[in-house]
Amino acid sequence: MGLESCDSKELMDYNKKTKVEVNERAVKILQKHDIECYGTFILGLDWIKKDFKALAKWIKKLNLVFVNLQPLTPLKGTELYEQYKQDFIIREDEYEKWDLAHLVVRPSNISVRRYYWYTMVLYYKITVNPRSAWHMIRKYGLYDTMKLSVGAFKVNIQYFKKLVGGK
């Protein structure tokens, strides 16, 4: 579910035509009907540590266990693409890196490495904690929880490689 942001101004800037309160209600409705919400979030290019922490706090408030964290990626054909084109740090022909997981634009307030570090910390805060583990074991059983944990570990390895590589 594209929740995108915990900040109404960002939602407006991304032209999402929704509000934080609407997204919160949608998540509650899903939870009421025992439907697992896999939240997708856009991580801003101007973010600093406090922004990552604010998103972690909001995700925990919503009791989300599954998340997809994506740096803002200005895709070809969009206004954002033209706005950021001169700031790309990934060549346009490196198609495999235009996967909504790599930074394609240098963050404006922190280094690329720090950005990936904060992304990894945020991901761990949501997926690797006793509340999430207990929820998953109760809902999916130990075997499936272990399989999901291996997948989460692989995601973090990918971010660790990006952190070390600096791109």
Coordinates of N, CA and C in Angstrom, one line a residue:
M1 N 0.9 -1.2 0.0 CA 0.0 0.0 0.0 C 0.9 1.2 0.0
G2 N 0.7 2.1 -0.9 CA 1.5 3.3 -1.0 C 1.2 4.4 0.0
L3 N 1.7 4.2 1.2 CA 1.5 5.2 2.2 C 2.3 6.4 2.0
E4 N 3.5 6.2 1.4 CA 4.4 7.2 0.9 C 5.1 8.1 1.9
S5 N 4.4 8.7 2.9 CA 5.0 9.6 3.8 C 4.2 9.8 5.1
C6 N 4.8 10.2 6.1 CA 4.1 10.5 7.4 C 3.9 12.0 7.5
D7 N 4.2 12.7 6.4 CA 4.2 14.2 6.4 C 3.2 14.7 5.3
S8 N 2.2 15.4 5.7 CA 1.2 15.9 4.8 C 1.8 16.8 3.7
K9 N 2.8 17.6 4.1 CA 3.4 18.5 3.1 C 4.1 17.7 2.0
E10 N 4.8 16.6 2.4 CA 5.5 15.7 1.4 C 4.5 15.1 0.5
L11 N 3.4 14.6 1.1 CA 2.3 14.0 0.3 C 1.8 15.0 -0.8
M12 N 1.7 16.2 -0.4 CA 1.2 17.2 -1.3 C 2.3 17.5 -2.4
D13 N 3.6 17.6 -1.9 CA 4.7 17.8 -2.9 C 4.8 16.6 -3.9
Y14 N 4.5 15.4 -3.4 CA 4.6 14.3 -4.3 C 3.3 14.1 -5.2
N15 N 2.4 15.0 -5.0 CA 1.1 15.0 -5.7 C 0.3 13.7 -5.5
K16 N 0.3 13.3 -4.2 CA -0.4 12.0 -3.9 C -1.9 12.1 -3.7
K17 N -2.4 13.3 -3.6 CA -3.8 13.6 -3.4 C -4.5 12.8 -2.2
T18 N -3.7 12.8 -1.2 CA -4.2 12.1 0.1 C -3.6 12.9 1.3
K19 N -4.0 12.5 2.4 CA -3.5 13.1 3.7 C -3.1 12.0 4.6
V20 N -2.2 12.3 5.5 CA -1.7 11.3 6.5 C -2.9 10.7 7.2
E21 N -3.9 11.5 7.6 CA -5.0 10.9 8.4 C -5.8 9.9 7.5
V22 N -5.9 10.1 6.2 CA -6.6 9.2 5.4 C -5.9 7.9 5.3
N23 N -4.5 8.0 5.2 CA -3.7 6.7 5.2 C -3.8 6.0 6.5
E24 N -3.8 6.7 7.6 CA -4.0 6.1 8.9 C -5.3 5.3 9.0
R25 N -6.4 5.9 8.6 CA -7.7 5.3 8.6 C -7.7 4.0 7.7
A26 N -7.0 4.1 6.5 CA -7.0 3.0 5.6 C -6.3 1.8 6.3
V27 N -5.2 2.1 7.0 CA -4.4 1.0 7.6 C -5.3 0.4 8.8
K28 N -6.0 1.2 9.5 CA -6.8 0.7 10.6 C -7.9 -0.2 10.0
I29 N -8.5 0.2 8.9 CA -9.5 -0.6 8.3 C -9.0 -2.0 7.9
L30 N -7.8 -2.0 7.3 CA -7.1 -3.3 6.9 C -6.9 -4.1 8.1
Q31 N -6.4 -3.5 9.2 CA -6.1 -4.3 10.4 C -7.4 -4.8 11.0
K32 N -8.4 -4.0 11.0 CA -9.7 -4.5 11.6 C -10.2 -5.8 10.9
H33 N -9.9 -5.9 9.6 CA -10.3 -7.1 8.8 C -9.1 -8.1 8.7
D34 N -8.1 -8.0 9.6 CA -7.0 -8.9 9.6 C -6.3 -9.0 8.3
I35 N -6.1 -7.9 7.6 CA -5.4 -7.9 6.3 C -4.1 -7.2 6.6
E36 N -3.0 -7.9 6.3 CA -1.7 -7.4 6.6 C -1.4 -6.3 5.6
C37 N -0.9 -5.1 6.1 CA -0.6 -4.0 5.3 C 1.0 -4.0 5.0
Y38 N 1.3 -4.0 3.8 CA 2.7 -3.9 3.4 C 2.9 -2.4 2.9
G39 N 3.5 -1.6 3.8 CA 3.5 -0.2 3.5 C 4.8 0.2 2.7
T40 N 4.5 1.0 1.7 CA 5.6 1.5 0.8 C 5.8 3.0 1.1
F41 N 7.0 3.4 1.3 CA 7.4 4.7 1.7 C 8.4 5.3 0.8
I42 N 8.3 6.6 0.5 CA 9.3 7.4 -0.2 C 10.1 8.1 0.8
L43 N 11.4 7.9 0.7 CA 12.4 8.6 1.6 C 12.9 9.9 0.8
G44 N 12.7 11.0 1.5 CA 13.0 12.3 0.8 C 14.5 12.5 0.6
L45 N 14.8 13.2 -0.5 CA 16.2 13.5 -0.8 C 16.8 14.6 0.1
D46 N 15.9 15.3 0.8 CA 16.4 16.4 1.7 C 16.3 15.9 3.2
W47 N 16.1 14.7 3.4 CA 16.0 14.2 4.8 C 17.3 14.2 5.6
I48 N 17.1 14.4 6.9 CA 18.2 14.3 7.8 C 17.7 13.2 8.9
K49 N 18.5 13.0 9.8 CA 18.3 11.9 10.8 C 16.9 12.0 11.4
K50 N 16.5 13.2 11.8 CA 15.2 13.3 12.4 C 14.0 12.9 11.5
D51 N 14.1 13.0 10.2 CA 13.1 12.6 9.3 C 12.9 11.1 9.3
F52 N 14.1 10.4 9.3 CA 14.0 8.9 9.3 C 13.4 8.5 10.7
K53 N 13.8 9.2 11.8 CA 13.2 8.8 13.1 C 11.7 9.1 13.1
A54 N 11.3 10.2 12.5 CA 9.8 10.5 12.5 C 9.1 9.4 11.8
L55 N 9.6 8.9 10.6 CA 8.9 7.9 9.9 C 8.9 6.6 10.7
A56 N 10.0 6.3 11.4 CA 10.0 5.1 12.2 C 8.9 5.1 13.3
K57 N 8.8 6.3 13.9 CA 7.8 6.5 15.0 C 6.4 6.3 14.4
W58 N 6.2 6.8 13.2 CA 4.8 6.7 12.6 C 4.5 5.3 12.2
I59 N 5.5 4.6 11.6 CA 5.3 3.2 11.2 C 5.0 2.4 12.5
K60 N 5.7 2.6 13.5 CA 5.4 1.9 14.8 C 4.0 2.2 15.3
K61 N 3.6 3.4 15.2 CA 2.3 3.9 15.7 C 1.2 3.1 14.9
L62 N 1.5 2.9 13.6 CA 0.5 2.1 12.8 C 0.6 0.6 13.0
N63 N 1.6 0.2 13.7 CA 1.8 -1.3 13.9 C 2.1 -2.0 12.6
L64 N 2.8 -1.4 11.8 CA 3.2 -2.1 10.5 C 4.4 -3.0 10.8
V65 N 4.4 -4.1 10.1 CA 5.5 -5.0 10.3 C 6.3 -5.1 8.9
F66 N 5.6 -5.0 7.8 CA 6.2 -5.1 6.5 C 6.3 -3.7 5.9
V67 N 7.5 -3.3 5.4 CA 7.7 -2.0 4.8 C 8.6 -2.2 3.6
N68 N 8.4 -1.2 2.7 CA 9.3 -1.1 1.6 C 9.8 0.4 1.6
L69 N 11.1 0.6 1.7 CA 11.6 1.9 1.9 C 12.3 2.3 0.6
Q70 N 11.8 3.4 -0.1 CA 12.4 3.7 -1.4 C 12.8 5.2 -1.4
P71 N 14.1 5.4 -1.8 CA 14.5 6.8 -2.0 C 13.7 7.4 -3.1
L72 N 13.4 8.7 -3.0 CA 12.7 9.4 -4.1 C 13.5 9.2 -5.4
T73 N 12.8 8.6 -6.4 CA 13.4 8.3 -7.6 C 12.6 9.1 -8.7
P74 N 13.2 10.1 -9.3 CA 12.6 10.9 -10.3 C 12.6 10.1 -11.6
L75 N 11.4 9.5 -12.0 CA 11.3 8.6 -13.2 C 11.1 9.5 -14.4
K76 N 11.7 9.0 -15.5 CA 11.6 9.6 -16.8 C 10.1 9.8 -17.2
G77 N 9.9 11.0 -17.7 CA 8.5 11.4 -18.1 C 7.8 12.1 -17.0
T78 N 8.4 12.3 -15.8 CA 7.7 13.1 -14.7 C 8.4 14.4 -14.6
E79 N 7.7 15.3 -13.9 CA 8.2 16.7 -13.6 C 9.5 16.5 -12.7
L80 N 9.4 15.6 -11.8 CA 10.6 15.4 -10.9 C 11.9 15.0 -11.7
Y81 N 11.7 14.3 -12.8 CA 12.8 13.8 -13.6 C 13.5 15.1 -14.1
E82 N 12.7 16.0 -14.7 CA 13.3 17.2 -15.3 C 13.9 18.1 -14.2
Q83 N 13.3 18.1 -13.0 CA 13.8 18.9 -11.9 C 15.1 18.5 -11.4
Y84 N 15.3 17.2 -11.4 CA 16.5 16.6 -10.8 C 17.6 16.1 -11.8
K85 N 17.3 16.1 -13.0 CA 18.1 15.5 -14.1 C 19.6 15.9 -14.0
Q86 N 19.8 17.2 -13.7 CA 21.2 17.7 -13.6 C 21.9 17.2 -12.4
D87 N 21.2 16.6 -11.4 CA 21.8 16.1 -10.2 C 21.9 14.6 -10.1
F88 N 21.7 13.9 -11.2 CA 21.8 12.4 -11.1 C 23.2 12.0 -10.7
I89 N 23.3 11.0 -9.9 CA 24.6 10.3 -9.5 C 24.7 8.9 -10.2
I90 N 23.6 8.5 -10.8 CA 23.5 7.2 -11.5 C 23.3 7.6 -13.0
R91 N 24.0 7.0 -13.9 CA 23.8 7.3 -15.3 C 22.4 6.7 -15.7
E92 N 21.9 7.4 -16.7 CA 20.5 6.9 -17.2 C 20.6 5.6 -17.9
D93 N 21.7 5.1 -18.3 CA 21.8 3.8 -19.0 C 22.2 2.7 -18.0
E94 N 22.3 3.0 -16.7 CA 22.5 2.0 -15.7 C 21.1 1.5 -15.2
Y95 N 20.4 0.8 -16.1 CA 19.0 0.5 -15.8 C 18.8 -0.3 -14.5
E96 N 19.7 -1.2 -14.2 CA 19.5 -2.0 -13.0 C 19.5 -1.2 -11.7
K97 N 20.0 0.0 -11.8 CA 20.1 0.9 -10.6 C 18.9 1.8 -10.5
W98 N 18.1 1.8 -11.5 CA 16.8 2.6 -11.4 C 15.7 1.7 -10.9
D99 N 15.9 1.1 -9.8 CA 15.0 0.1 -9.2 C 14.2 0.6 -8.0
L100 N 14.2 1.9 -7.8 CA 13.5 2.5 -6.6 C 14.2 2.1 -5.3
A101 N 15.4 1.5 -5.4 CA 16.1 1.2 -4.1 C 17.4 1.9 -4.1
H102 N 18.0 2.2 -5.2 CA 19.2 3.0 -5.3 C 18.9 4.5 -5.3
L103 N 19.8 5.2 -4.7 CA 19.7 6.7 -4.8 C 20.2 7.0 -6.2
V104 N 19.4 7.7 -6.9 CA 19.8 8.2 -8.3 C 20.2 9.7 -8.2
V105 N 19.8 10.4 -7.1 CA 20.1 11.8 -6.9 C 20.8 11.9 -5.6
R106 N 21.9 12.7 -5.5 CA 22.6 12.9 -4.3 C 21.7 13.6 -3.3
P107 N 21.6 13.0 -2.0 CA 20.8 13.7 -1.0 C 21.4 15.1 -0.8
S108 N 20.5 16.1 -0.4 CA 20.9 17.4 -0.3 C 21.5 17.8 1.1
N109 N 21.2 17.0 2.1 CA 21.6 17.4 3.5 C 22.6 16.4 4.2
I110 N 22.7 15.2 3.6 CA 23.6 14.2 4.2 C 24.3 13.4 3.1
S111 N 25.3 12.7 3.4 CA 26.0 12.0 2.4 C 25.2 10.7 2.0
V112 N 25.6 10.2 0.8 CA 25.0 9.0 0.3 C 25.1 7.9 1.3
R113 N 26.3 7.7 1.9 CA 26.5 6.6 2.9 C 25.6 6.8 4.1
R114 N 25.6 8.0 4.6 CA 24.7 8.3 5.8 C 23.2 8.0 5.5
Y115 N 22.8 8.4 4.3 CA 21.5 8.1 3.8 C 21.2 6.6 3.8
Y116 N 22.0 5.8 3.3 CA 21.8 4.4 3.3 C 21.9 3.8 4.7
W117 N 22.8 4.4 5.6 CA 22.8 4.0 6.9 C 21.5 4.2 7.7
Y118 N 21.0 5.4 7.5 CA 19.7 5.7 8.2 C 18.6 4.9 7.6
T119 N 18.6 4.5 6.3 CA 17.6 3.6 5.7 C 17.7 2.3 6.4
M120 N 18.9 1.7 6.5 CA 19.1 0.4 7.2 C 18.6 0.4 8.6
V121 N 19.0 1.5 9.4 CA 18.5 1.6 10.8 C 17.0 1.6 10.8
L122 N 16.4 2.4 10.0 CA 14.9 2.5 9.9 C 14.3 1.1 9.6
Y123 N 14.9 0.4 8.6 CA 14.4 -0.9 8.2 C 14.5 -1.9 9.4
Y124 N 15.6 -1.9 10.1 CA 15.8 -2.7 11.3 C 14.8 -2.4 12.4
K125 N 14.6 -1.1 12.6 CA 13.7 -0.7 13.7 C 12.3 -1.3 13.5
I126 N 11.9 -1.4 12.2 CA 10.6 -1.9 11.9 C 10.5 -3.4 11.9
T127 N 11.5 -4.0 11.3 CA 11.4 -5.4 11.0 C 12.1 -6.3 12.1
V128 N 13.1 -5.8 12.8 CA 13.8 -6.6 13.7 C 13.6 -6.1 15.1
N129 N 12.5 -6.5 15.7 CA 12.2 -6.1 17.1 C 11.3 -7.1 17.7
P130 N 11.3 -7.2 19.0 CA 10.4 -8.3 19.6 C 8.9 -8.2 19.2
R131 N 8.4 -7.0 19.1 CA 7.0 -6.9 18.8 C 6.7 -7.5 17.4
S132 N 7.5 -7.1 16.4 CA 7.4 -7.6 15.0 C 7.6 -9.1 15.0
A133 N 8.6 -9.6 15.7 CA 8.9 -11.0 15.7 C 7.7 -11.8 16.3
W134 N 7.2 -11.4 17.4 CA 6.1 -12.1 18.1 C 4.8 -12.0 17.2
H135 N 4.6 -10.9 16.6 CA 3.4 -10.8 15.7 C 3.5 -11.8 14.6
M136 N 4.7 -11.8 14.0 CA 4.9 -12.7 12.8 C 4.8 -14.2 13.2
I137 N 5.4 -14.6 14.4 CA 5.3 -16.0 14.8 C 3.9 -16.4 15.1
R138 N 3.2 -15.5 15.7 CA 1.7 -15.8 16.0 C 0.9 -15.9 14.8
K139 N 1.2 -15.0 13.8 CA 0.3 -15.0 12.6 C 0.8 -16.0 11.5
Y140 N 2.1 -16.2 11.4 CA 2.6 -17.0 10.3 C 3.3 -18.3 10.7
G141 N 3.6 -18.4 12.0 CA 4.3 -19.6 12.5 C 5.8 -19.4 12.4
L142 N 6.5 -20.2 13.1 CA 8.0 -20.1 13.3 C 8.7 -20.3 11.9
Y143 N 8.3 -21.3 11.2 CA 9.0 -21.6 9.9 C 8.9 -20.5 8.9
D144 N 7.7 -20.0 8.7 CA 7.5 -18.9 7.7 C 8.1 -17.6 8.2
T145 N 8.1 -17.4 9.6 CA 8.8 -16.2 10.1 C 10.3 -16.3 9.8
M146 N 10.9 -17.5 10.0 CA 12.3 -17.6 9.7 C 12.6 -17.3 8.2
K147 N 11.7 -17.8 7.3 CA 11.9 -17.6 5.9 C 11.8 -16.1 5.6
L148 N 10.8 -15.4 6.2 CA 10.7 -13.9 6.0 C 11.9 -13.2 6.6
S149 N 12.4 -13.7 7.7 CA 13.6 -13.1 8.3 C 14.8 -13.2 7.4
V150 N 15.0 -14.3 6.7 CA 16.1 -14.5 5.8 C 15.9 -13.4 4.6
G151 N 14.7 -13.3 4.2 CA 14.5 -12.3 3.1 C 14.8 -10.9 3.6
A152 N 14.4 -10.5 4.8 CA 14.7 -9.2 5.4 C 16.2 -9.0 5.5
F153 N 16.9 -10.1 5.9 CA 18.4 -10.0 6.0 C 19.0 -9.7 4.6
K154 N 18.5 -10.3 3.6 CA 19.0 -10.1 2.2 C 18.8 -8.7 1.8
V155 N 17.7 -8.1 2.2 CA 17.4 -6.7 1.8 C 18.5 -5.8 2.5
N156 N 18.8 -6.1 3.8 CA 19.7 -5.3 4.5 C 21.2 -5.5 3.9
I157 N 21.5 -6.7 3.4 CA 22.8 -6.9 2.8 C 22.9 -6.0 1.6
Q158 N 21.8 -5.9 0.8 CA 21.8 -5.0 -0.4 C 22.1 -3.6 0.1
Y159 N 21.4 -3.1 1.1 CA 21.7 -1.7 1.6 C 23.1 -1.6 2.1
F160 N 23.6 -2.6 2.8 CA 24.9 -2.6 3.3 C 25.9 -2.4 2.2
K161 N 25.7 -3.1 1.1 CA 26.6 -3.0 -0.1 C 26.5 -1.6 -0.7
K162 N 25.4 -1.0 -0.7 CA 25.2 0.3 -1.2 C 25.9 1.3 -0.2
L163 N 25.8 1.1 1.0 CA 26.4 1.9 2.0 C 28.0 1.9 1.9
V164 N 28.5 0.7 1.7 CA 30.0 0.5 1.6 C 30.4 1.1 0.2
G165 N 29.6 0.9 -0.8 CA 30.0 1.4 -2.1 C 29.8 2.9 -2.3
G166 N 29.0 3.4 -1.5 CA 28.8 4.9 -1.5 C 27.8 5.3 -2.7
K167 N 27.3 4.3 -3.4 CA 26.3 4.7 -4.5 C 25.1 3.7 -4.4

